[in-house]
Tab-separated table of C-alpha atoms in Angstrom:
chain	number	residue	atom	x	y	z
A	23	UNK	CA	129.573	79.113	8.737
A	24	UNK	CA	131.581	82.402	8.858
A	25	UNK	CA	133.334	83.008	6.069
A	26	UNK	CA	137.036	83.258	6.003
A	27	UNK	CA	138.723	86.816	5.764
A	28	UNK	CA	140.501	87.560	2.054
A	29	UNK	CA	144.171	87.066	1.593
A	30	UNK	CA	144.391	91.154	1.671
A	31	UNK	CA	142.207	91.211	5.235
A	32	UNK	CA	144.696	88.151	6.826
A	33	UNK	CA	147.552	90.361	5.918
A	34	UNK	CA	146.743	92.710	8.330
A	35	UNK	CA	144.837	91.405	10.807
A	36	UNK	CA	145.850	88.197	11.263
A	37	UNK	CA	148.096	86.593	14.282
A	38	UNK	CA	147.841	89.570	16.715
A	39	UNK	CA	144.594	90.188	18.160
A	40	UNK	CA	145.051	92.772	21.239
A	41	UNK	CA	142.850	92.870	23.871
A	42	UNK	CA	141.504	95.396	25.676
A	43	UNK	CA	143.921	98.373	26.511
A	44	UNK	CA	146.516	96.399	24.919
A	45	UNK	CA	148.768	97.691	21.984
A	46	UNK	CA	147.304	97.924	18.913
A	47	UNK	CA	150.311	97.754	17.311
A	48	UNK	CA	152.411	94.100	17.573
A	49	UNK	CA	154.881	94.546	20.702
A	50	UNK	CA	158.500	93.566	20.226
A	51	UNK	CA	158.334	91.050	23.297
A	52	UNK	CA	162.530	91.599	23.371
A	53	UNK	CA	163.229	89.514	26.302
A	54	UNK	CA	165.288	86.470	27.143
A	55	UNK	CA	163.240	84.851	29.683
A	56	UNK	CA	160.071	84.449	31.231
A	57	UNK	CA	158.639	85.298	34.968
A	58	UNK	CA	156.661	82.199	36.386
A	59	UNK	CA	155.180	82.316	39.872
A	60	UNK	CA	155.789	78.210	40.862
A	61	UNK	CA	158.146	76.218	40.334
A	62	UNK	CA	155.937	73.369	39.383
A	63	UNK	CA	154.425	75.560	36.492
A	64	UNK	CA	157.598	76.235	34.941
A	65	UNK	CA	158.471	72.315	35.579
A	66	UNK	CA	154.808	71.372	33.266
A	67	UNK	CA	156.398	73.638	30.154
A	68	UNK	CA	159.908	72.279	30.591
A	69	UNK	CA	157.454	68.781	29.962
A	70	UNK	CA	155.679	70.245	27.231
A	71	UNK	CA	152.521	69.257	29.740
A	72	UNK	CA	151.243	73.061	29.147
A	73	UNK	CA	151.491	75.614	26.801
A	74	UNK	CA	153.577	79.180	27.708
A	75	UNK	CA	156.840	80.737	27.173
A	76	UNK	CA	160.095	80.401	29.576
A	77	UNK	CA	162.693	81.102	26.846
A	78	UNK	CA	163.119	83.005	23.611
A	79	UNK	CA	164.947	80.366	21.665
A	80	UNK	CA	161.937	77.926	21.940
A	81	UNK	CA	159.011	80.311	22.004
A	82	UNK	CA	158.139	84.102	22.017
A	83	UNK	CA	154.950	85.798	21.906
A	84	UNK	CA	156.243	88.434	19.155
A	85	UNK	CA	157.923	85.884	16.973
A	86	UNK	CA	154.245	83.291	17.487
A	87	UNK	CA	152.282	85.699	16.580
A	88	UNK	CA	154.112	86.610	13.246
A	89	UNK	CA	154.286	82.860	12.523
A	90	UNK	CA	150.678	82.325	13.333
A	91	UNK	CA	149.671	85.235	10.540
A	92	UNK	CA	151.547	83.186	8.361
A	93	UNK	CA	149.817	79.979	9.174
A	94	UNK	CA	146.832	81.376	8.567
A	95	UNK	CA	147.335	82.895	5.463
A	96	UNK	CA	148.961	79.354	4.114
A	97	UNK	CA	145.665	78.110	5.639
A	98	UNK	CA	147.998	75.872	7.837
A	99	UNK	CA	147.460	74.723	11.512
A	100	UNK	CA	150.883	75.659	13.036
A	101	UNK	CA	154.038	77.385	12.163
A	102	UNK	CA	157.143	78.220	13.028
A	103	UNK	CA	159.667	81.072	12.581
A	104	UNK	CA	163.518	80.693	11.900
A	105	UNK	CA	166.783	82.440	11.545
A	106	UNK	CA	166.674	82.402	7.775
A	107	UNK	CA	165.104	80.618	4.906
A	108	UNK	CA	167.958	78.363	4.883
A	109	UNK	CA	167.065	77.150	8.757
A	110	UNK	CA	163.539	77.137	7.318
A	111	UNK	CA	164.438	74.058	4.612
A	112	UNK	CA	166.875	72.246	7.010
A	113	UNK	CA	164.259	72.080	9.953
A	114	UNK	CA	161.495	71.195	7.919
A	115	UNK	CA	163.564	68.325	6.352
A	116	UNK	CA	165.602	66.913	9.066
A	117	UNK	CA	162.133	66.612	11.166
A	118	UNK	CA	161.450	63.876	9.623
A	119	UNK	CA	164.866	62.465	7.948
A	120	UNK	CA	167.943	61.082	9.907
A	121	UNK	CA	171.142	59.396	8.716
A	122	UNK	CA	170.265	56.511	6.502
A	123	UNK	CA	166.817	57.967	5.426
A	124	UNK	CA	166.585	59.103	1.539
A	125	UNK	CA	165.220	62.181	-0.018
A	126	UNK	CA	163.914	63.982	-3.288
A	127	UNK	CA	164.061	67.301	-4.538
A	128	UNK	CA	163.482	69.128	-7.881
A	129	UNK	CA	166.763	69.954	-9.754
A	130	UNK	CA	165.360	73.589	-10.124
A	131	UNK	CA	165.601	74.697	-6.547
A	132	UNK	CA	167.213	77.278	-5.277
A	133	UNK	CA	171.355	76.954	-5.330
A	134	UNK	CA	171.742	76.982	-1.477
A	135	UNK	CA	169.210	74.364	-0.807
A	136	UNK	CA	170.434	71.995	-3.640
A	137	UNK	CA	173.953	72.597	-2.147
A	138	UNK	CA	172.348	71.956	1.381
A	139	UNK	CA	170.541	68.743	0.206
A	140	UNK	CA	173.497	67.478	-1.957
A	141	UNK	CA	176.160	68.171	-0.041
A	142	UNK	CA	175.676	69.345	3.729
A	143	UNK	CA	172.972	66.754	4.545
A	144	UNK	CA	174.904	63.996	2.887
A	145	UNK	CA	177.694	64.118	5.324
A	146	UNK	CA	175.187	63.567	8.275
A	147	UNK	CA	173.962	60.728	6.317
A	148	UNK	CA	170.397	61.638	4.602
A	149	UNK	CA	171.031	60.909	0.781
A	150	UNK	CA	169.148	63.127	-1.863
A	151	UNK	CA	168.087	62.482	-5.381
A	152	UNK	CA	167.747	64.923	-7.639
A	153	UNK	CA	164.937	64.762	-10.197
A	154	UNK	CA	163.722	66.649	-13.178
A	155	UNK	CA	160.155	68.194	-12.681
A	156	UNK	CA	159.513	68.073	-16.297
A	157	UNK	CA	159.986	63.825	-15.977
A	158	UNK	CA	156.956	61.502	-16.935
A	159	UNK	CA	155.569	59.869	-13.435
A	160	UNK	CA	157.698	56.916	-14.058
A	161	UNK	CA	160.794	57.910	-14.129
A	162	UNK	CA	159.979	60.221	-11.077
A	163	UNK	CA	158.413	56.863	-9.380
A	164	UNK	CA	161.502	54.575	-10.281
A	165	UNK	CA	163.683	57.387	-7.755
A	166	UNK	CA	161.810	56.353	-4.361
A	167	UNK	CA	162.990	53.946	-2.192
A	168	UNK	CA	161.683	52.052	1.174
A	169	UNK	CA	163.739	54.813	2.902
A	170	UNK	CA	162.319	57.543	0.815
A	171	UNK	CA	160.844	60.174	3.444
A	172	UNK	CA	159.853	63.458	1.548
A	173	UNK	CA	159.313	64.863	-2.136
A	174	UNK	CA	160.551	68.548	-2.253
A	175	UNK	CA	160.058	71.620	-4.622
A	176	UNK	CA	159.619	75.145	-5.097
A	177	UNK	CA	156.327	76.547	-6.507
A	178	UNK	CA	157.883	79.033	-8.511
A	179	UNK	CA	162.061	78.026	-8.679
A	180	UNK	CA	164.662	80.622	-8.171
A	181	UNK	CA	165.989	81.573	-10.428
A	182	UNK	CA	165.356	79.261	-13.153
A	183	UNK	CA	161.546	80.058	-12.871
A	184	UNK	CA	159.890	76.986	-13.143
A	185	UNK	CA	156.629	76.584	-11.857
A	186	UNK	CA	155.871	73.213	-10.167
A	187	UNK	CA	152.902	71.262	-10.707
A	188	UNK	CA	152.255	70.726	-6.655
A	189	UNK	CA	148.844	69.146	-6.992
A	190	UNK	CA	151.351	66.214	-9.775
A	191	UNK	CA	153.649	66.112	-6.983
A	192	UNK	CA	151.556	65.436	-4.521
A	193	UNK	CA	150.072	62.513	-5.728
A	194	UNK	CA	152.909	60.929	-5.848
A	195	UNK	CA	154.497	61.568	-2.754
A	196	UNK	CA	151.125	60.481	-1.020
A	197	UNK	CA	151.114	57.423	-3.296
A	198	UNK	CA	154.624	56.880	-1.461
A	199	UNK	CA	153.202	57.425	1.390
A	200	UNK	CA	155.555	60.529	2.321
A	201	UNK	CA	154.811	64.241	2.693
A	202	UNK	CA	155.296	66.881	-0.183
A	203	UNK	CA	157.238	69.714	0.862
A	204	UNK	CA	157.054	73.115	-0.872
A	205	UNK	CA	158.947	76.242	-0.872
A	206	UNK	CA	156.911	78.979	-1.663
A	207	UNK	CA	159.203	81.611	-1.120
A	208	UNK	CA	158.466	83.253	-4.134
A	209	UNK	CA	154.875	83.208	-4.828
A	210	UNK	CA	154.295	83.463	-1.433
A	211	UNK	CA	150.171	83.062	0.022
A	212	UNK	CA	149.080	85.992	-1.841
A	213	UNK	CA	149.541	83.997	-5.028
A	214	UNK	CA	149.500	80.689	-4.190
A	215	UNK	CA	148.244	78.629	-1.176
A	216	UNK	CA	150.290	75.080	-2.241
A	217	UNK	CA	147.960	73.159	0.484
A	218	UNK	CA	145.090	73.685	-1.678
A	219	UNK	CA	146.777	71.972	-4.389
A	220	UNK	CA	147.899	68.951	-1.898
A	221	UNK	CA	151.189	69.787	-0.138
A	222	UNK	CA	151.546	68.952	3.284
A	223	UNK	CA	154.722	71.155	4.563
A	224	UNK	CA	155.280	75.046	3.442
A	225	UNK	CA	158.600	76.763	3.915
A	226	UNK	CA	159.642	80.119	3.231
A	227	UNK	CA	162.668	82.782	3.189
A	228	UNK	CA	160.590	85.615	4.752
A	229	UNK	CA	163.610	87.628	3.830
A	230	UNK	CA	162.108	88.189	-0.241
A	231	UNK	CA	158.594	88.970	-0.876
A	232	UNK	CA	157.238	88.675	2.514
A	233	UNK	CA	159.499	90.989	4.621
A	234	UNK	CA	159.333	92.882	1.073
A	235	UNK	CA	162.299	95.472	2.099
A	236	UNK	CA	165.260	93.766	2.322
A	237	UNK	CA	165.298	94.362	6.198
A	238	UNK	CA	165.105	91.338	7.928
A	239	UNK	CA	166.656	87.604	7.118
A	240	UNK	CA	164.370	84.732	8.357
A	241	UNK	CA	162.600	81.991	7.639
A	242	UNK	CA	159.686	79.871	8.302
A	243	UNK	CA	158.022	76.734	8.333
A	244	UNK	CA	154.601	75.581	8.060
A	245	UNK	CA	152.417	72.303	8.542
A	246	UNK	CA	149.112	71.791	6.908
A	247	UNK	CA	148.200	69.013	9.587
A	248	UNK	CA	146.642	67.029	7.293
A	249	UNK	CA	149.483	64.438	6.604
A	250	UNK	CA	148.903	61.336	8.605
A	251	UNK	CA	152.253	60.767	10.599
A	252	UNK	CA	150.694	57.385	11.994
A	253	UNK	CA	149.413	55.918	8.772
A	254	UNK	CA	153.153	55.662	7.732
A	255	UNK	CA	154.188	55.343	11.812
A	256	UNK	CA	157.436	53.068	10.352
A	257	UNK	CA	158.397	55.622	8.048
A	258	UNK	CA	158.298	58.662	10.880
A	259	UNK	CA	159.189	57.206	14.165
A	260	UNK	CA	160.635	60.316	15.552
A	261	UNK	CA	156.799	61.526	15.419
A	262	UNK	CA	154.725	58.126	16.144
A	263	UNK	CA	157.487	56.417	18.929
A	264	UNK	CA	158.342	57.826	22.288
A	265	UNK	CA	160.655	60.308	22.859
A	266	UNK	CA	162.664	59.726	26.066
A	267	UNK	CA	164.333	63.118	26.109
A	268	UNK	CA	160.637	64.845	27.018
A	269	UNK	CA	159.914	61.566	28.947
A	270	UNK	CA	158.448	59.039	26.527
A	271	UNK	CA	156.335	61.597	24.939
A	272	UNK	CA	154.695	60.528	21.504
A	273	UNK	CA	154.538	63.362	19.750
A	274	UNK	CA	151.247	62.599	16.988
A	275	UNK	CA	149.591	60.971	20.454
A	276	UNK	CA	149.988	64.196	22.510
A	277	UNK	CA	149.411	66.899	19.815
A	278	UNK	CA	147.501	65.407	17.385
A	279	UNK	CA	147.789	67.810	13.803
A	280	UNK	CA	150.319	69.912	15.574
A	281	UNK	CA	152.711	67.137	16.391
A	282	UNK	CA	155.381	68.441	13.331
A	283	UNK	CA	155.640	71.820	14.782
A	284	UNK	CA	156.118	70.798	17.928
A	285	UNK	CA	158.824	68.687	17.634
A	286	UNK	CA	160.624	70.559	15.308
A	287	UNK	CA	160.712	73.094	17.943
A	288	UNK	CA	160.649	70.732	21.186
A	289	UNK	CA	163.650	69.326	19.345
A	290	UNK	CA	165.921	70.805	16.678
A	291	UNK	CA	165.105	74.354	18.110
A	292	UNK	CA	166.008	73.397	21.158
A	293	UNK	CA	168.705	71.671	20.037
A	294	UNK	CA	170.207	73.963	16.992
A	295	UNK	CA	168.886	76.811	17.727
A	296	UNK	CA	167.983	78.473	14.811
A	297	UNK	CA	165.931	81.337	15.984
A	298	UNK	CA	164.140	83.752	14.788
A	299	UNK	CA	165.132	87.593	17.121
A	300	UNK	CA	161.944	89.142	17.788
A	301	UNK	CA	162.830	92.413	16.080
A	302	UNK	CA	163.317	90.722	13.132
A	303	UNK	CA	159.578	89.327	13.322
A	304	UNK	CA	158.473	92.746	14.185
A	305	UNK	CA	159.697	93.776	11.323
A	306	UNK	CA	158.552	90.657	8.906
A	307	UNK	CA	155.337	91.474	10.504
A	308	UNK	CA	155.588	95.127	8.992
A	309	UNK	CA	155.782	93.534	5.816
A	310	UNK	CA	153.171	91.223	5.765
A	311	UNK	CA	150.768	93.936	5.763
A	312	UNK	CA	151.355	95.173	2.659
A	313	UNK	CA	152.181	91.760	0.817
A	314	UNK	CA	148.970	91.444	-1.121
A	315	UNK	CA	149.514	95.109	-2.325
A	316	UNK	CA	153.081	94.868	-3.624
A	317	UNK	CA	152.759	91.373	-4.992
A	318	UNK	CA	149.737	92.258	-7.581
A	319	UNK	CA	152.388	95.133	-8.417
A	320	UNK	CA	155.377	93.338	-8.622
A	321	UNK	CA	153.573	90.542	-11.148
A	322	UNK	CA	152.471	93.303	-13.264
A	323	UNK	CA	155.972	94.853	-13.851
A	324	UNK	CA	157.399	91.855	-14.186
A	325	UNK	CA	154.934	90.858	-16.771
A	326	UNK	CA	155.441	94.730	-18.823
A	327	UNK	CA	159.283	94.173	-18.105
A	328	UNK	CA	158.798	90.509	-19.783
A	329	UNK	CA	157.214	91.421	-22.591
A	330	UNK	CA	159.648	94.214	-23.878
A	331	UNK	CA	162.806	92.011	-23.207
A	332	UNK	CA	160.508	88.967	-25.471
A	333	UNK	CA	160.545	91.798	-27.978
A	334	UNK	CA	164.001	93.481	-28.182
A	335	UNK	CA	166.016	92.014	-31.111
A	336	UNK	CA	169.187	92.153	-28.780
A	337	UNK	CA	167.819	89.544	-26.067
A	338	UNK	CA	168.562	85.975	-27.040
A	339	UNK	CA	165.574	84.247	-24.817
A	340	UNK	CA	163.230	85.215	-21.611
A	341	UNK	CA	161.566	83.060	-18.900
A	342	UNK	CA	158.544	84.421	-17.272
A	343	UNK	CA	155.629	82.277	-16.527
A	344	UNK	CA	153.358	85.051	-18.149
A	345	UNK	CA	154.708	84.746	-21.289
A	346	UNK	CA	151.901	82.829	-23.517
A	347	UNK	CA	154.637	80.850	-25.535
A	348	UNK	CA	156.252	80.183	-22.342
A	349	UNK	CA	156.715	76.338	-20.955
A	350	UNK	CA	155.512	77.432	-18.128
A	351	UNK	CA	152.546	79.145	-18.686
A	352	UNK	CA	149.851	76.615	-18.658
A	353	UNK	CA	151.306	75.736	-15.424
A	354	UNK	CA	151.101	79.770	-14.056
A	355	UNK	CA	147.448	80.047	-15.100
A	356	UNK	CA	146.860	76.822	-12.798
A	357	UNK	CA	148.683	77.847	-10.122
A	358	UNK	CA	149.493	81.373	-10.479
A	359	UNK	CA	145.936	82.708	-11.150
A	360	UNK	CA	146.586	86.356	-9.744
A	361	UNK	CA	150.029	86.548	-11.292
A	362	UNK	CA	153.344	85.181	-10.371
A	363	UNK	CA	156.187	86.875	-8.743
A	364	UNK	CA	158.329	89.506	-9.924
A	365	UNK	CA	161.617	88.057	-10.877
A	366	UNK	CA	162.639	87.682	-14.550
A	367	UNK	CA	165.467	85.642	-15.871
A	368	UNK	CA	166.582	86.243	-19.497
A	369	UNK	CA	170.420	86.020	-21.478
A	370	UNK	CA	171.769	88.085	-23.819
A	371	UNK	CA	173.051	87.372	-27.983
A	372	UNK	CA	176.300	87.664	-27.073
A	373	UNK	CA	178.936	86.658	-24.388
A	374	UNK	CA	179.052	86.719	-20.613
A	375	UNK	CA	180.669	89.756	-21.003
A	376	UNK	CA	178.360	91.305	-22.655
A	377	UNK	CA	175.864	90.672	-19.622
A	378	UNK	CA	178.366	91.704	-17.447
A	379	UNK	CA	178.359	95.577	-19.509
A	380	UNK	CA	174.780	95.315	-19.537
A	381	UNK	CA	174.369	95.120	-15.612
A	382	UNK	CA	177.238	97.588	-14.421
A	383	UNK	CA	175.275	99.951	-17.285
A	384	UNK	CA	172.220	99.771	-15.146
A	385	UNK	CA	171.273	103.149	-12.649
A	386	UNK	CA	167.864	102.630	-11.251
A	387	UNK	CA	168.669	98.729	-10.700
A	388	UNK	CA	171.138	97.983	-8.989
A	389	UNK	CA	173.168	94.544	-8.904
A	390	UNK	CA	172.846	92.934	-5.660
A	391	UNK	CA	172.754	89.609	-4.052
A	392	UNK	CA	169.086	90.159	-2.482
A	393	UNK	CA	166.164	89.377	-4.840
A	394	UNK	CA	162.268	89.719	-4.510
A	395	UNK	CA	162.409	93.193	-2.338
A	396	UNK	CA	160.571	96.634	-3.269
A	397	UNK	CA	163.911	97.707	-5.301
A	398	UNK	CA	164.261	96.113	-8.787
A	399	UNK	CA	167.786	94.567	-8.475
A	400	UNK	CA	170.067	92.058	-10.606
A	401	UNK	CA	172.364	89.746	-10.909
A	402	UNK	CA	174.145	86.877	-12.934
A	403	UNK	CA	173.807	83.617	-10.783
A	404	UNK	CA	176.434	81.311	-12.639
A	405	UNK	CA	179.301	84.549	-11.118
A	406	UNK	CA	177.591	85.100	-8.486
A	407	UNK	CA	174.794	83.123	-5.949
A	408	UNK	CA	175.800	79.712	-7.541
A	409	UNK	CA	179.248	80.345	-8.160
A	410	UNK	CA	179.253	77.287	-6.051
A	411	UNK	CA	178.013	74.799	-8.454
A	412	UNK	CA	180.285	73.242	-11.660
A	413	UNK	CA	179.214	74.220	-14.991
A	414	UNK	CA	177.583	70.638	-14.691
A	415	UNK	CA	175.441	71.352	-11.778
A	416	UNK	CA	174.520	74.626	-13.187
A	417	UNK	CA	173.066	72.986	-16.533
A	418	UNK	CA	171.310	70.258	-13.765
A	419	UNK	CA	170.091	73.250	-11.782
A	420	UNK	CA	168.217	74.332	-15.604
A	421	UNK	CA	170.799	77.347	-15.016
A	422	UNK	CA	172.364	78.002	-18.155
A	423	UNK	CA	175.322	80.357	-18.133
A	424	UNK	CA	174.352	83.226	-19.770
A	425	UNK	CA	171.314	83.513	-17.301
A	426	UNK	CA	170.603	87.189	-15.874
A	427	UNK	CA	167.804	87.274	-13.330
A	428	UNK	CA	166.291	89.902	-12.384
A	429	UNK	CA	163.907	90.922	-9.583
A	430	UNK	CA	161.650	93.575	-10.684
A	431	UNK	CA	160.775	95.885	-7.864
A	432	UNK	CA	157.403	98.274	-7.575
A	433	UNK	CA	158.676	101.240	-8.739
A	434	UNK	CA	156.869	102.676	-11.902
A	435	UNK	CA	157.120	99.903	-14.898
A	436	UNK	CA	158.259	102.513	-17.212
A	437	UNK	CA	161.562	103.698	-15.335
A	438	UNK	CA	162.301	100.328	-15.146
A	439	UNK	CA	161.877	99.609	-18.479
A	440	UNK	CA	163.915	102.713	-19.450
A	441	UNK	CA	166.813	101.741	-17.111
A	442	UNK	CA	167.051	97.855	-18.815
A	443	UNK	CA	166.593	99.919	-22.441
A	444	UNK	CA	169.481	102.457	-21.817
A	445	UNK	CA	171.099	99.400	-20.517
A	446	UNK	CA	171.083	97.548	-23.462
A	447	UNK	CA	172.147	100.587	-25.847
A	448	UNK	CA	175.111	101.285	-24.054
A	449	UNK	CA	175.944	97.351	-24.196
């Protein structure tokens, strides 16, 4: 058996494979539309009878070949590419859940998606329950329901930190007979592959560690193909029952382990149209080469930048899942074997406004609403990206208020270090 290509290898080569006198880089395929000889050739992809591309909203080579490197570094079967990370979690979610259907999600994901689940998807009728990852089996148990269709968390949560236990959580979604679906925007492939550990679905915000240079927003979402739809055919009969706007199509009958992709595309794609421009995978593409590279150096300043903020007197706590006396370390040694990701979160002895003259003190990091990007940036979540959320939601969210995260770039460990220090003095 040929062995599979490293992580580092995928990252480069993976997803576009020229042929002969073709370009060697990825082409930007920036077209609309598609030229097709016969009419009854365009009709057999209009049925989804045959494979091929006759409009950029469904399908374009650029943007499939970014989101098959992806699959294949997730060590998925299909994927797909969206307008944003936020697209990414809808689409993988309302797949498979309608009005009257029930969800679960961790409390610790990110603010937009808990908003998204909590409040967006209620009002089109798909009710979400909120659970705490840290709860024994039963109480997480006790939450599903015979309309239950998905578990949900992040591998490593933004920005709280936590790290899931994914293979935990997948036993008992599959013991519910539903799919575990797992953002992995911040670890990304490089440092965790969550289908190894049992999770059937992958999103991502390609816009942080993957695109790497705050360039591009976009999103994406992957399928393991390893759930069986028809095993649970009552619970999924958007995938297992006919469809009669492609003509009584079933999707798990006609495409077997990629029947998730393709209806999400076939359908809400079509339908929504959340896509994915194919300069913006051209350039997500740019970035995937290097991931491997700039993730090994993010973890390691975010570790260095970790362990001086666990040792300055002036720093009232610090979450890193590096840290040995960390909650979450156990968990990061399982999971996060080659290190985690590069953001930080940590408060300050003092008052909000005291984190608020730390962070306008700051030179080489600046405060910004991106995170997970080459540049070290910062920001104070409970003012600013879940200014949203009641102080209530927050402390559900495991967001307290005094919370500073911040996303440690690849610049040299000690400038960093000397910009938080300075930082602090002038507090």
């Amino acid at each position: 058996m040929t062995k599979q290509p490293n992580t580092g290898t995928l990252c480069v080569q993976a997803g576009w494979t020229p042929k002969n006198g073709e370009a060697r880089q990825l082409p930007i395929y920036q077209s609309t539309t598609f030229k097709y000889d016969s009419s009854e050739q365009m009709a057999r992809l209009f049925d989804l009878a045959e494979s091929g591309y006759f409009y950029s909203r469904l399908q374009n080579p650029t943007c499939d070949s970014v989101a098959a490197k992806i699959a294949t570094l997730e060590g998925g079967v299909a994927a797909m590419l969206t307008s944003s990370g936020q697209a990414a979690s809808f689409f993988a979610v309302f797949n498979i859940a309608e009005a009257g259907d029930h969800i679960i999600a961790s409390n610790t994901i990110y603010g937009g998606t808990f908003n998204l689940f909590g409040v967006t998807l209620k009002k089109m009728g798909v009710e979400c329950t909120f659970i705490d990852p840290e709860w024994s089996d039963e109480q997480i148990q006790a939450c599903f329901r015979p309309n239950t269709k998905l578990l949900f968390g992040e591998t490593i949560s933004n920005p709280a930190g936590h790290v899931c236990d994914i293979e935990r959580f997948a036993r008992i979604a599959h013991e519910n007979g539903v799919p575990l679906i797992i953002d992995n925007t911040f670890a990304t492939p490089a440092q965790c592959r969550p289908f190894e550990w049992g999770a059937d679905i992958i999103v991502h915000s390609t816009t942080k560690y993957m695109d790497g240079h705050g360039a591009a927003v976009g999103g994406c979402v992957v399928d393991s193909g390893r759930f069986d739809w028809e095993a649970y055919a009552h619970k999924f009969p958007g995938l297992c029952t006919p469809d009669e706007s492609y003509h009584g199509l079933t999707y798990t009958k006609a495409f077997g382990q990629a029947a998730y992709i393709v209806k999400a595309t076939a359908q809400l794609m079509r339908d929504l149209g959340c896509c994915q421009s194919p300069q913006n995978a051209y350039l997500l593409n740019l970035g995937l080469e290097s991931l491997h590279l700039r993730m090994n150096r993010h973890a390691a300043n975010a570790q260095a930048v970790a362990d001086f903020l666990a040792a300055d007197s002036r720093v009232a706590w610090v979450n890193y899942g590096g840290l040995r006396d960390n909650k979450n370390y156990a968990l990061s040694q399982k999971y996060l074997a080659n290190g985690g990701c590069g953001v930080v979160s940590f408060g300050l002895k003092g008052s909000r406004e005291d984190a608020v003259r730390f962070m306008d003190a700051l030179r080489l990091i600046s405060i910004a609403t991106h995170v997970a990007d080459a540049r070290s940036c910062v920001l104070h979540p409970a003012s600013h990206t879940h200014r949203q959320l009641t102080d209530e939601q927050l402390s559900a969210a495991g967001i307290a208020p005094d919370l500073i995260r911040l996303s440690v770039g690849i610049e040299d460990a000690d400038d960093i270090i000397a910009d938080i220090r300075q930082a602090l003095d002038a507090k």
